[in-house]
């Protein structure tokens, strides 16, 4: 395992797997065995937030992380485990077993080609338990299939919104108005990425307080407009640019450690 990152790329196009040829990928693997998978969700984000928030933010963080590090970035897995958001129009969810199978199969595909370090940039809390379970299953499958990389295969789940510096910045910007879902920090990143979303911003009534998460009907009853304790109206595109930069810096350290560790 090489201990260093490939080095900054000229632009994000240079590190998108979707824009490489197979000989490009073979050549890349001679120098680096790491790759980044953005993982999001397609789910309601309150009455003013975009359905694609978790996928858009994870992909943006992943692409900028790839640009700065030179590590390849796969297409985003835009569907996640969002069963509890199905009470709101537009949400599209994978059941936990489905997401586990998807992440398992994606990891195994990459491992088959010789990728040894799979770094998942995640934008949705509901994906965490399932993705970790998928990793555990992938290690077993890699070994049982006798893949040459089996003993070296490592997967890491890196939740950009939970990186220490991001949480500190969100706390400084929004205090307890950050909440736990449709948060101003994640909405700010989407405003930075897409000008059209700014027109949706408007003052909202007091949100339901944070609490338990069970099924979709219970979620809608507890959190009638989809927010959990958050005030996304506090979000600005400028905050979003800063939060994105903070997230990428934090995850770059995480990625470097991950790629160089035994
Ligand atoms: Ni979200």
CSV table of C-alpha atoms and ligand atoms in Angstrom, one decimal:
chain,number,residue,atom,x,y,z
A,1,UNK,CA,0.0,0.0,0.0
A,2,UNK,CA,1.5,3.3,-1.0
A,3,UNK,CA,1.4,5.8,1.9
A,4,UNK,CA,1.0,9.0,-0.1
A,5,UNK,CA,-1.9,10.5,-1.9
A,6,UNK,CA,-1.6,10.8,-5.7
A,7,UNK,CA,-1.5,14.6,-5.4
A,8,UNK,CA,-3.9,17.4,-6.4
A,9,UNK,CA,-5.7,17.0,-9.8
A,10,UNK,CA,-6.1,19.8,-12.3
A,11,UNK,CA,-9.9,19.7,-11.9
A,12,UNK,CA,-12.7,17.4,-10.7
A,13,UNK,CA,-13.1,15.8,-14.2
A,14,UNK,CA,-9.7,14.3,-13.8
A,15,UNK,CA,-10.7,12.2,-10.8
A,16,UNK,CA,-14.2,11.1,-11.7
A,17,UNK,CA,-14.3,7.4,-12.3
A,18,UNK,CA,-17.2,7.9,-14.8
A,19,UNK,CA,-14.8,9.9,-17.1
A,20,UNK,CA,-11.9,7.4,-17.1
A,21,UNK,CA,-11.4,4.5,-19.5
A,22,UNK,CA,-10.5,1.1,-18.2
A,23,UNK,CA,-6.8,1.5,-19.2
A,24,UNK,CA,-6.8,4.8,-17.2
A,25,UNK,CA,-8.1,2.9,-14.2
A,26,UNK,CA,-5.5,0.1,-14.6
A,27,UNK,CA,-2.7,2.8,-14.8
A,28,UNK,CA,-4.1,4.6,-11.7
A,29,UNK,CA,-4.1,1.3,-9.7
A,30,UNK,CA,-0.3,1.0,-10.3
A,31,UNK,CA,0.1,4.1,-8.1
A,32,UNK,CA,-2.9,4.2,-5.8
A,33,UNK,CA,-5.2,1.5,-4.4
A,34,UNK,CA,-7.7,4.0,-2.9
A,35,UNK,CA,-11.0,5.2,-4.2
A,36,UNK,CA,-13.9,7.4,-2.8
A,37,UNK,CA,-17.6,6.5,-3.0
A,38,UNK,CA,-20.0,9.4,-2.3
A,39,UNK,CA,-23.1,8.0,-0.5
A,40,UNK,CA,-26.2,10.1,0.0
A,41,UNK,CA,-30.0,9.8,0.2
A,42,UNK,CA,-33.0,11.0,-1.7
A,43,UNK,CA,-35.3,12.2,1.0
A,44,UNK,CA,-37.3,15.1,2.3
A,45,UNK,CA,-35.4,17.9,4.0
A,46,UNK,CA,-38.1,20.0,5.5
A,47,UNK,CA,-40.5,22.3,3.7
A,48,UNK,CA,-37.7,24.4,2.0
A,49,UNK,CA,-34.8,22.0,1.6
A,50,UNK,CA,-34.0,19.9,-1.5
A,51,UNK,CA,-34.9,16.2,-1.7
A,52,UNK,CA,-31.4,15.6,-3.0
A,53,UNK,CA,-29.6,17.4,-0.1
A,54,UNK,CA,-27.7,14.4,1.3
A,55,UNK,CA,-26.6,13.1,-2.2
A,56,UNK,CA,-25.7,16.6,-3.5
A,57,UNK,CA,-23.6,17.4,-0.4
A,58,UNK,CA,-21.8,14.0,-0.2
A,59,UNK,CA,-20.9,14.2,-3.9
A,60,UNK,CA,-19.7,17.8,-3.6
A,61,UNK,CA,-17.5,16.9,-0.6
A,62,UNK,CA,-16.2,13.8,-2.4
A,63,UNK,CA,-15.4,15.5,-5.7
A,64,UNK,CA,-13.5,18.3,-4.0
A,65,UNK,CA,-11.7,15.8,-1.7
A,66,UNK,CA,-10.8,13.9,-4.9
A,67,UNK,CA,-9.5,17.0,-6.6
A,68,UNK,CA,-7.3,18.0,-3.7
A,69,UNK,CA,-5.9,14.5,-3.1
A,70,UNK,CA,-5.9,13.0,-6.6
A,71,UNK,CA,-7.9,10.0,-5.4
A,72,UNK,CA,-10.6,8.7,-7.9
A,73,UNK,CA,-14.3,9.3,-7.0
A,74,UNK,CA,-17.0,6.9,-8.2
A,75,UNK,CA,-20.5,8.1,-9.2
A,76,UNK,CA,-22.6,8.9,-6.2
A,77,UNK,CA,-24.9,6.3,-4.7
A,78,UNK,CA,-27.8,8.7,-4.4
A,79,UNK,CA,-30.3,6.4,-2.7
A,80,UNK,CA,-29.9,5.5,0.9
A,81,UNK,CA,-31.8,4.1,3.8
A,82,UNK,CA,-34.6,6.7,4.3
A,83,UNK,CA,-37.5,4.5,5.4
A,84,UNK,CA,-38.5,6.9,8.1
A,85,UNK,CA,-38.9,9.8,5.6
A,86,UNK,CA,-41.4,7.9,3.4
A,87,UNK,CA,-44.2,9.9,4.9
A,88,UNK,CA,-43.1,12.9,2.8
A,89,UNK,CA,-43.6,13.2,-1.0
A,90,UNK,CA,-40.5,12.7,-3.1
A,91,UNK,CA,-38.6,10.5,-0.7
A,92,UNK,CA,-37.1,7.4,-2.4
A,93,UNK,CA,-35.7,4.8,0.0
A,94,UNK,CA,-33.7,1.6,0.0
A,95,UNK,CA,-34.6,-0.9,2.7
A,96,UNK,CA,-31.6,-1.6,5.0
A,97,UNK,CA,-31.1,-5.1,3.4
A,98,UNK,CA,-31.1,-3.5,-0.1
A,99,UNK,CA,-28.6,-0.8,0.8
A,100,UNK,CA,-26.4,-3.4,2.4
A,101,UNK,CA,-26.5,-5.5,-0.7
A,102,UNK,CA,-25.7,-2.4,-2.9
A,103,UNK,CA,-22.8,-1.3,-0.8
A,104,UNK,CA,-21.5,-4.8,-0.5
A,105,UNK,CA,-21.6,-5.3,-4.3
A,106,UNK,CA,-20.0,-2.0,-5.0
A,107,UNK,CA,-17.1,-2.7,-2.6
A,108,UNK,CA,-16.7,-6.2,-4.1
A,109,UNK,CA,-16.6,-4.8,-7.6
A,110,UNK,CA,-13.8,-2.4,-6.7
A,111,UNK,CA,-11.9,-5.1,-4.7
A,112,UNK,CA,-12.0,-7.4,-7.7
A,113,UNK,CA,-9.9,-4.9,-9.7
A,114,UNK,CA,-7.4,-4.5,-6.9
A,115,UNK,CA,-8.7,-1.5,-5.0
A,116,UNK,CA,-7.7,-2.1,-1.4
A,117,UNK,CA,-9.0,1.1,0.3
A,118,UNK,CA,-12.7,2.1,-0.1
A,119,UNK,CA,-13.4,5.5,1.5
A,120,UNK,CA,-17.2,6.2,1.6
A,121,UNK,CA,-18.1,9.9,2.0
A,122,UNK,CA,-21.5,9.7,3.6
A,123,UNK,CA,-24.1,12.5,3.8
A,124,UNK,CA,-26.9,10.7,5.7
A,125,UNK,CA,-27.1,9.4,9.3
A,126,UNK,CA,-29.6,6.7,8.3
A,127,UNK,CA,-26.9,5.0,6.2
A,128,UNK,CA,-24.4,4.5,8.9
A,129,UNK,CA,-25.4,1.2,10.6
A,130,UNK,CA,-26.2,-0.5,7.3
A,131,UNK,CA,-23.0,0.6,5.5
A,132,UNK,CA,-20.9,-0.7,8.3
A,133,UNK,CA,-22.7,-4.0,8.2
A,134,UNK,CA,-22.1,-4.1,4.4
A,135,UNK,CA,-18.3,-3.6,5.0
A,136,UNK,CA,-18.3,-6.5,7.5
A,137,UNK,CA,-20.0,-8.7,4.9
A,138,UNK,CA,-17.7,-7.6,2.1
A,139,UNK,CA,-14.6,-8.6,4.0
A,140,UNK,CA,-16.0,-12.1,4.4
A,141,UNK,CA,-17.0,-12.3,0.8
A,142,UNK,CA,-13.7,-11.1,-0.5
A,143,UNK,CA,-12.0,-13.8,1.5
A,144,UNK,CA,-14.4,-16.6,0.5
A,145,UNK,CA,-14.1,-15.6,-3.2
A,146,UNK,CA,-10.3,-15.8,-2.7
A,147,UNK,CA,-9.7,-12.2,-4.1
A,148,UNK,CA,-6.0,-11.4,-4.0
A,149,UNK,CA,-6.7,-8.2,-2.1
A,150,UNK,CA,-8.9,-9.9,0.6
A,151,UNK,CA,-6.3,-9.6,3.4
A,152,UNK,CA,-5.6,-5.9,2.5
A,153,UNK,CA,-9.2,-4.7,1.9
A,154,UNK,CA,-10.2,-1.9,4.2
A,155,UNK,CA,-13.4,0.2,4.1
A,156,UNK,CA,-14.0,3.4,5.9
A,157,UNK,CA,-17.2,5.3,6.5
A,158,UNK,CA,-16.5,9.1,6.8
A,159,UNK,CA,-19.6,11.2,7.6
A,160,UNK,CA,-18.8,14.7,6.5
A,161,UNK,CA,-21.4,16.3,8.7
A,162,UNK,CA,-20.0,14.7,11.8
A,163,UNK,CA,-16.4,15.6,11.3
A,164,UNK,CA,-15.2,17.5,14.4
A,165,UNK,CA,-14.4,20.8,12.7
A,166,UNK,CA,-17.7,20.8,10.8
A,167,UNK,CA,-19.7,20.2,13.9
A,168,UNK,CA,-17.8,23.0,15.7
A,169,UNK,CA,-18.4,25.4,12.8
A,170,UNK,CA,-22.1,24.5,12.7
A,171,UNK,CA,-22.4,25.1,16.4
A,172,UNK,CA,-20.7,28.5,16.1
A,173,UNK,CA,-22.9,29.5,13.2
A,174,UNK,CA,-26.3,28.1,14.3
A,175,UNK,CA,-26.0,27.1,18.0
A,176,UNK,CA,-28.9,24.8,18.9
A,177,UNK,CA,-30.8,25.9,15.8
A,178,UNK,CA,-28.6,23.4,13.9
A,179,UNK,CA,-31.0,20.6,15.0
A,180,UNK,CA,-30.7,17.0,13.6
A,181,UNK,CA,-32.5,17.0,10.2
A,182,UNK,CA,-32.8,19.5,7.5
A,183,UNK,CA,-30.0,21.3,9.3
A,184,UNK,CA,-28.9,24.8,8.3
A,185,UNK,CA,-25.4,23.5,7.7
A,186,UNK,CA,-26.4,20.9,5.1
A,187,UNK,CA,-28.9,23.3,3.5
A,188,UNK,CA,-26.1,25.9,3.4
A,189,UNK,CA,-23.9,23.6,1.3
A,190,UNK,CA,-26.8,23.0,-1.2
A,191,UNK,CA,-27.4,26.8,-1.5
A,192,UNK,CA,-23.7,27.2,-2.3
A,193,UNK,CA,-24.0,24.5,-5.0
A,194,UNK,CA,-27.3,25.5,-6.6
A,195,UNK,CA,-28.4,29.1,-6.9
A,196,UNK,CA,-32.0,28.0,-7.6
A,197,UNK,CA,-32.4,26.7,-4.1
A,198,UNK,CA,-32.0,30.2,-2.6
A,199,UNK,CA,-35.5,31.1,-3.8
A,200,UNK,CA,-37.0,28.4,-1.6
A,201,UNK,CA,-35.6,29.9,1.6
A,202,UNK,CA,-38.2,31.5,3.9
A,203,UNK,CA,-38.8,32.0,7.6
A,204,UNK,CA,-40.3,28.9,9.2
A,205,UNK,CA,-42.3,28.4,12.4
A,206,UNK,CA,-40.7,26.8,15.5
A,207,UNK,CA,-39.5,23.3,14.6
A,208,UNK,CA,-40.5,20.2,16.4
A,209,UNK,CA,-37.8,19.3,19.0
A,210,UNK,CA,-35.3,16.5,18.3
A,211,UNK,CA,-36.4,13.1,19.5
A,212,UNK,CA,-36.9,9.5,18.6
A,213,UNK,CA,-36.9,8.0,15.0
A,214,UNK,CA,-39.2,5.1,14.3
A,215,UNK,CA,-41.4,4.4,11.2
A,216,UNK,CA,-42.6,6.9,8.6
A,217,UNK,CA,-46.1,7.6,10.1
A,218,UNK,CA,-44.6,8.1,13.6
A,219,UNK,CA,-41.9,10.4,12.1
A,220,UNK,CA,-44.5,12.6,10.3
A,221,UNK,CA,-46.5,12.8,13.5
A,222,UNK,CA,-43.5,13.9,15.6
A,223,UNK,CA,-42.0,16.1,13.0
A,224,UNK,CA,-44.9,17.5,11.0
A,225,UNK,CA,-42.9,19.6,8.4
A,226,UNK,CA,-40.0,17.2,8.3
A,227,UNK,CA,-37.5,19.2,10.4
A,228,UNK,CA,-36.0,18.0,13.6
A,229,UNK,CA,-35.1,21.0,15.8
A,230,UNK,CA,-33.5,22.9,12.9
A,231,UNK,CA,-33.9,26.4,11.4
A,232,UNK,CA,-32.6,26.1,7.8
A,233,UNK,CA,-33.6,29.7,7.1
A,234,UNK,CA,-30.3,30.6,8.9
A,235,UNK,CA,-28.3,29.0,6.0
A,236,UNK,CA,-26.5,31.1,3.5
A,237,UNK,CA,-24.4,30.2,0.4
A,238,UNK,CA,-21.4,31.8,2.0
A,239,UNK,CA,-21.7,29.5,5.0
A,240,UNK,CA,-22.1,26.6,2.6
A,241,UNK,CA,-18.8,27.4,0.9
A,242,UNK,CA,-17.0,27.6,4.3
A,243,UNK,CA,-18.6,24.4,5.6
A,244,UNK,CA,-17.7,22.6,2.4
A,245,UNK,CA,-14.1,23.7,2.7
A,246,UNK,CA,-14.0,22.7,6.4
A,247,UNK,CA,-15.4,19.3,5.6
A,248,UNK,CA,-13.0,18.6,2.8
A,249,UNK,CA,-10.0,19.7,4.9
A,250,UNK,CA,-11.1,17.4,7.7
A,251,UNK,CA,-11.8,14.4,5.5
A,252,UNK,CA,-8.5,14.9,3.6
A,253,UNK,CA,-6.7,14.2,6.8
A,254,UNK,CA,-8.9,11.2,7.5
A,255,UNK,CA,-8.3,9.9,3.9
A,256,UNK,CA,-4.6,10.3,4.1
A,257,UNK,CA,-4.5,8.4,7.4
A,258,UNK,CA,-6.8,5.7,6.0
A,259,UNK,CA,-4.7,5.2,2.9
A,260,UNK,CA,-1.4,5.0,4.7
A,261,UNK,CA,-2.5,2.8,7.7
A,262,UNK,CA,-1.5,-0.9,7.7
B,1,LIG,NI1,-29.7,15.4,5.3
